[in-house]
Coordinates of C-alpha atoms in Angstrom, one line a residue:
X7 CA -58.1 10.5 29.4
X8 CA -60.7 13.0 28.2
X9 CA -58.0 15.7 27.7
X10 CA -55.9 13.2 25.7
X11 CA -58.8 12.4 23.4
X12 CA -59.4 16.1 22.8
X13 CA -55.7 16.6 21.8
X14 CA -56.0 13.7 19.4
X15 CA -59.1 15.1 17.8
X16 CA -57.5 18.5 17.4
X17 CA -54.3 17.0 15.9
X18 CA -56.2 15.1 13.2
X19 CA -56.6 17.2 10.0
X20 CA -60.2 17.7 8.9
X21 CA -61.1 16.6 5.4
X22 CA -61.8 19.3 2.9
X23 CA -65.4 20.1 2.1
X24 CA -66.6 18.0 -0.8
X25 CA -63.5 15.9 -0.9
X26 CA -65.3 12.8 0.3
X27 CA -63.8 10.2 2.7
X28 CA -60.0 10.2 3.0
X29 CA -58.1 7.5 1.1
X30 CA -55.6 5.3 2.9
X31 CA -52.0 6.5 2.5
X32 CA -50.9 3.2 0.9
X33 CA -53.6 3.3 -1.7
X34 CA -52.8 6.9 -2.7
X35 CA -49.1 6.4 -3.0
X36 CA -49.4 3.1 -4.8
X37 CA -52.2 4.1 -7.1
X38 CA -54.3 1.1 -6.0
X39 CA -55.6 -0.8 -3.0
X40 CA -52.5 -2.9 -2.7
X41 CA -50.2 -0.1 -1.5
X42 CA -46.5 0.4 -2.1
X43 CA -45.5 -3.3 -2.1
X44 CA -48.0 -4.3 -4.7
X45 CA -47.1 -1.3 -6.9
X46 CA -43.4 -2.3 -6.9
X47 CA -44.3 -5.9 -7.7
X48 CA -46.7 -4.9 -10.4
X49 CA -44.3 -2.6 -12.1
X50 CA -41.5 -5.1 -12.0
X51 CA -39.2 -3.0 -9.9
X52 CA -38.9 -5.7 -7.2
X53 CA -37.7 -8.3 -9.6
X54 CA -35.4 -5.9 -11.3
X55 CA -33.7 -4.8 -8.1
X56 CA -33.5 -8.4 -6.9
X57 CA -31.8 -9.4 -10.1
X58 CA -29.4 -6.5 -9.9
X59 CA -28.4 -7.5 -6.3
X60 CA -27.8 -11.1 -7.4
X61 CA -25.6 -9.8 -10.1
X62 CA -23.5 -7.8 -7.6
X63 CA -23.2 -10.9 -5.4
X64 CA -22.2 -13.0 -8.3
X65 CA -19.6 -10.6 -9.8
X66 CA -18.2 -9.2 -6.5
X67 CA -17.1 -6.0 -8.2
X68 CA -14.5 -3.7 -6.6
X69 CA -16.9 -0.8 -7.0
X70 CA -20.5 -2.1 -6.4
X71 CA -22.1 1.3 -6.9
X72 CA -20.5 1.9 -10.2
X73 CA -21.4 -1.7 -11.2
X74 CA -25.1 -1.1 -10.4
X75 CA -25.1 2.2 -12.3
X76 CA -23.6 0.6 -15.3
X77 CA -26.0 -2.4 -15.0
X78 CA -29.1 -0.2 -14.9
X79 CA -27.8 1.9 -17.8
X80 CA -27.3 -1.2 -19.9
X81 CA -30.8 -2.3 -18.9
X82 CA -32.3 1.1 -20.0
X83 CA -30.3 1.2 -23.2
X84 CA -31.7 -2.3 -24.0
X85 CA -35.1 -0.6 -24.4
X86 CA -38.5 -2.3 -24.5
X87 CA -37.5 -4.3 -27.6
X88 CA -34.5 -6.0 -25.9
X89 CA -36.3 -9.3 -25.7
X90 CA -36.8 -9.4 -29.5
X91 CA -33.2 -8.4 -30.2
X92 CA -31.6 -10.7 -27.7
X93 CA -31.2 -13.4 -30.4
X94 CA -29.2 -11.0 -32.6
X95 CA -25.5 -11.4 -31.9
X96 CA -23.6 -8.1 -31.3
X97 CA -20.7 -7.2 -33.5
X98 CA -17.1 -8.1 -32.4
X99 CA -16.3 -4.6 -31.0
X100 CA -19.4 -4.7 -28.8
X101 CA -18.6 -8.2 -27.6
X102 CA -15.0 -7.2 -26.9
X103 CA -16.2 -4.2 -24.9
X104 CA -18.7 -6.3 -22.9
X105 CA -16.1 -9.0 -22.2
X106 CA -13.6 -6.4 -21.0
X107 CA -16.3 -5.0 -18.7
X108 CA -16.7 -8.5 -17.2
X109 CA -13.0 -9.2 -16.6
X110 CA -12.6 -5.9 -14.8
X111 CA -15.4 -6.4 -12.3
X112 CA -13.5 -8.3 -9.6
X113 CA -9.9 -8.3 -8.5
X114 CA -8.1 -11.5 -9.3
X115 CA -7.6 -12.2 -5.6
X116 CA -11.3 -12.8 -5.3
X117 CA -10.9 -16.1 -7.1
X118 CA -14.4 -17.4 -7.3
X119 CA -15.9 -14.1 -8.6
X120 CA -12.9 -13.5 -10.9
X121 CA -13.3 -17.0 -12.4
X122 CA -17.0 -16.6 -12.8
X123 CA -16.5 -13.3 -14.6
X124 CA -13.8 -14.7 -16.9
X125 CA -16.2 -17.6 -17.8
X126 CA -18.9 -15.1 -18.6
X127 CA -16.5 -13.1 -20.8
X128 CA -15.5 -16.3 -22.6
X129 CA -19.1 -17.0 -23.4
X130 CA -19.7 -13.5 -24.6
X131 CA -16.8 -13.6 -27.0
X132 CA -17.7 -17.1 -28.1
X133 CA -21.2 -16.2 -29.2
X134 CA -20.3 -16.4 -32.9
X135 CA -23.5 -17.6 -34.5
X136 CA -25.6 -20.7 -35.1
X137 CA -23.5 -22.3 -37.8
X138 CA -20.2 -22.1 -36.0
X139 CA -19.2 -24.1 -33.0
X140 CA -19.1 -22.0 -29.8
X141 CA -15.6 -20.8 -28.7
X142 CA -13.2 -17.9 -28.8
X143 CA -10.8 -17.5 -31.7
X144 CA -7.3 -16.2 -31.4
X145 CA -8.0 -12.8 -32.9
X146 CA -10.6 -11.8 -30.3
X147 CA -8.6 -13.3 -27.5
X148 CA -5.5 -11.4 -28.4
X149 CA -7.4 -8.2 -28.9
X150 CA -9.0 -8.6 -25.4
X151 CA -5.5 -9.0 -23.9
X152 CA -4.2 -6.0 -25.7
X153 CA -7.1 -3.9 -24.3
X154 CA -6.5 -5.1 -20.8
X155 CA -2.8 -4.1 -21.0
X156 CA -3.8 -0.7 -22.2
X157 CA -5.7 -0.1 -18.9
X158 CA -2.5 0.2 -16.9
X159 CA 0.8 2.1 -17.1
X160 CA 2.9 -0.8 -18.4
X161 CA 5.5 0.3 -21.0
X162 CA 4.3 -0.5 -24.5
X163 CA 7.4 -2.6 -25.3
X164 CA 6.9 -4.7 -22.1
X165 CA 3.2 -5.3 -22.7
X166 CA 4.0 -6.2 -26.3
X167 CA 6.6 -8.7 -25.1
X168 CA 4.0 -10.2 -22.7
X169 CA 1.4 -10.5 -25.4
X170 CA 3.7 -12.3 -27.7
X171 CA 4.1 -15.0 -24.9
X172 CA 0.4 -15.5 -24.2
X173 CA -1.5 -14.7 -27.4
X174 CA -2.7 -17.2 -30.0
X175 CA -2.8 -17.2 -33.8
X176 CA -5.9 -15.5 -35.2
X177 CA -7.4 -18.7 -36.7
X178 CA -6.8 -20.8 -33.6
X179 CA -9.6 -21.9 -31.2
X180 CA -8.6 -20.8 -27.7
X181 CA -9.5 -23.2 -24.9
X182 CA -10.9 -21.8 -21.7
X183 CA -7.8 -22.7 -19.6
X184 CA -5.6 -20.7 -22.0
X185 CA -8.1 -17.8 -22.1
X186 CA -8.1 -17.7 -18.3
X187 CA -4.3 -17.9 -18.1
X188 CA -3.9 -15.0 -20.6
X189 CA -6.4 -12.7 -18.9
X190 CA -5.0 -13.5 -15.4
X191 CA -1.4 -12.8 -16.6
X192 CA -2.3 -9.4 -18.1
X193 CA -4.2 -8.5 -14.9
X194 CA -1.3 -9.4 -12.7
X195 CA 1.1 -7.4 -15.0
X196 CA -1.0 -4.3 -14.3
X197 CA -0.7 -4.8 -10.6
X198 CA 3.0 -5.5 -10.8
X199 CA 3.5 -2.2 -12.7
X200 CA 1.5 -0.4 -10.0
X201 CA 3.8 -1.9 -7.3
X202 CA 6.9 -1.0 -9.3
X203 CA 5.6 2.6 -9.5
X204 CA 5.2 2.7 -5.7
X205 CA 8.6 1.2 -5.2
X206 CA 10.2 3.9 -7.4
X207 CA 8.4 6.5 -5.3
X208 CA 10.3 5.3 -2.3
X209 CA 13.6 5.2 -4.2
X210 CA 13.5 8.7 -5.6
X211 CA 12.3 10.3 -2.4
X212 CA 10.1 12.7 -4.3
X213 CA 13.0 14.2 -6.4
X214 CA 11.9 12.5 -9.6
X215 CA 15.3 10.7 -10.1
X216 CA 16.7 7.8 -8.1
X217 CA 20.3 6.7 -7.6
X218 CA 21.2 4.2 -10.2
X219 CA 23.2 2.0 -7.9
X220 CA 20.3 1.7 -5.5
X221 CA 17.8 1.0 -8.3
X222 CA 20.1 -1.8 -9.6
X223 CA 20.5 -3.3 -6.2
X224 CA 16.7 -3.3 -5.7
X225 CA 16.2 -4.9 -9.2
X226 CA 18.7 -7.6 -8.4
X227 CA 16.9 -8.3 -5.1
X228 CA 13.6 -8.4 -7.0
X229 CA 15.0 -10.8 -9.6
X230 CA 16.2 -13.1 -6.7
X231 CA 12.7 -13.0 -5.2
X232 CA 11.1 -13.9 -8.5
X233 CA 13.6 -16.7 -9.2
X234 CA 11.8 -19.3 -7.2
X235 CA 8.4 -18.6 -8.5
X236 CA 6.1 -21.1 -10.2
X237 CA 6.1 -20.2 -13.9
X238 CA 2.6 -21.6 -14.4
X239 CA 0.9 -19.3 -11.8
X240 CA 1.3 -15.6 -12.5
X241 CA -0.1 -14.6 -9.2
X242 CA 2.9 -16.2 -7.5
X243 CA 5.1 -13.4 -8.7
X244 CA 3.2 -10.9 -6.6
X245 CA 3.5 -13.3 -3.7
X246 CA 7.2 -13.6 -4.3
X247 CA 7.4 -9.8 -4.2
X248 CA 6.4 -10.0 -0.6
X249 CA 9.9 -11.2 0.1
X250 CA 11.0 -7.6 -0.6
X251 CA 10.3 -6.5 2.9
X252 CA 11.6 -3.3 4.4
X253 CA 14.7 -5.1 5.9
X254 CA 15.6 -6.8 2.7
X255 CA 15.3 -3.6 0.7
X256 CA 17.2 -1.6 3.3
X257 CA 20.1 -4.0 3.2
X258 CA 20.3 -3.9 -0.6
X259 CA 20.2 -0.2 -0.6
X260 CA 22.8 0.1 2.1
X261 CA 25.2 -2.2 0.2
X262 CA 24.8 -0.1 -2.9
X263 CA 25.4 3.2 -1.0
X264 CA 28.5 1.9 0.6
X265 CA 30.3 1.9 -2.7
X266 CA 32.1 5.3 -2.7
X267 CA 31.6 6.0 -6.4
X268 CA 29.8 8.6 -8.3
X269 CA 26.6 7.3 -9.7
X270 CA 24.2 8.5 -12.3
X271 CA 20.4 8.5 -11.8
X272 CA 17.8 6.1 -13.2
X273 CA 14.6 7.5 -14.5
X274 CA 11.2 6.1 -13.6
X275 CA 10.7 4.8 -17.2
X276 CA 13.9 2.9 -17.2
X277 CA 13.2 1.4 -13.8
X278 CA 9.7 0.3 -14.8
X279 CA 11.0 -1.3 -18.0
X280 CA 13.7 -3.3 -16.2
X281 CA 11.3 -4.3 -13.3
X282 CA 8.5 -5.4 -15.6
X283 CA 10.9 -7.2 -18.0
X284 CA 11.8 -9.4 -15.0
X285 CA 8.1 -10.3 -14.7
X286 CA 7.7 -11.0 -18.4
X287 CA 10.7 -13.2 -18.5
X288 CA 9.1 -15.5 -16.0
X289 CA 5.8 -15.9 -17.8
X290 CA 5.3 -19.3 -19.4
X291 CA 4.6 -19.0 -23.1
X292 CA 1.4 -20.4 -24.4
X293 CA 2.0 -23.5 -26.5

């Protein structure tokens, strides 16, 4: 026991001459007697981090780390005068950028988070001033849909045809149900295009050109799968695509290859246009 006490005494560092009594670690690190926890509370860091985590849980973004980075960047850019300028409404371009940020946070399959984010985007676009009734006009709504379509690899003529089905006139007031339908439809289009890209990768076998007979057979099978979809629910088209299992596709491709005829090739661009045109044709136009 005596030897243990001697080792403890030797291990403890001796205070420097004239330095006075040693301060507790918590007080030195926190700058006060309350320690680290009190420092975080006093500086507002605890509340700030808690609010950020609540935002993550509310939005359910696909990339939480990027979401947090963007959240804190916006917080810093707000500056110390953010409270005074909060009442000032941002210009339409800023509101569009912010609304686009919200609708991209969560995948549409996460329905609760996706609906919450769309609701927030609707409120952001609808903040149009004190003298006007809150709501989103057709001009901002259509521009938001156009920006969503630009995020993917959808052919321009296909995205244009889709926008003509779901957009509203510039002067019209857009109800939330229509707003949600348009945003969801454009989001599903982007995923549909991505799946069409992946399907063509299988058809061309890495050569950059696929047999036209096989592509046409696959497109016919895709059209049959989409034929029974519910036109009012865009997500159902992705669910209908699940009917294109390996067996179904293999049978369609075999039937096409059994035809002993010379066949030209179909480019990726042509295949994407035809596949996405099938999707657009099923979209219910906005009244």
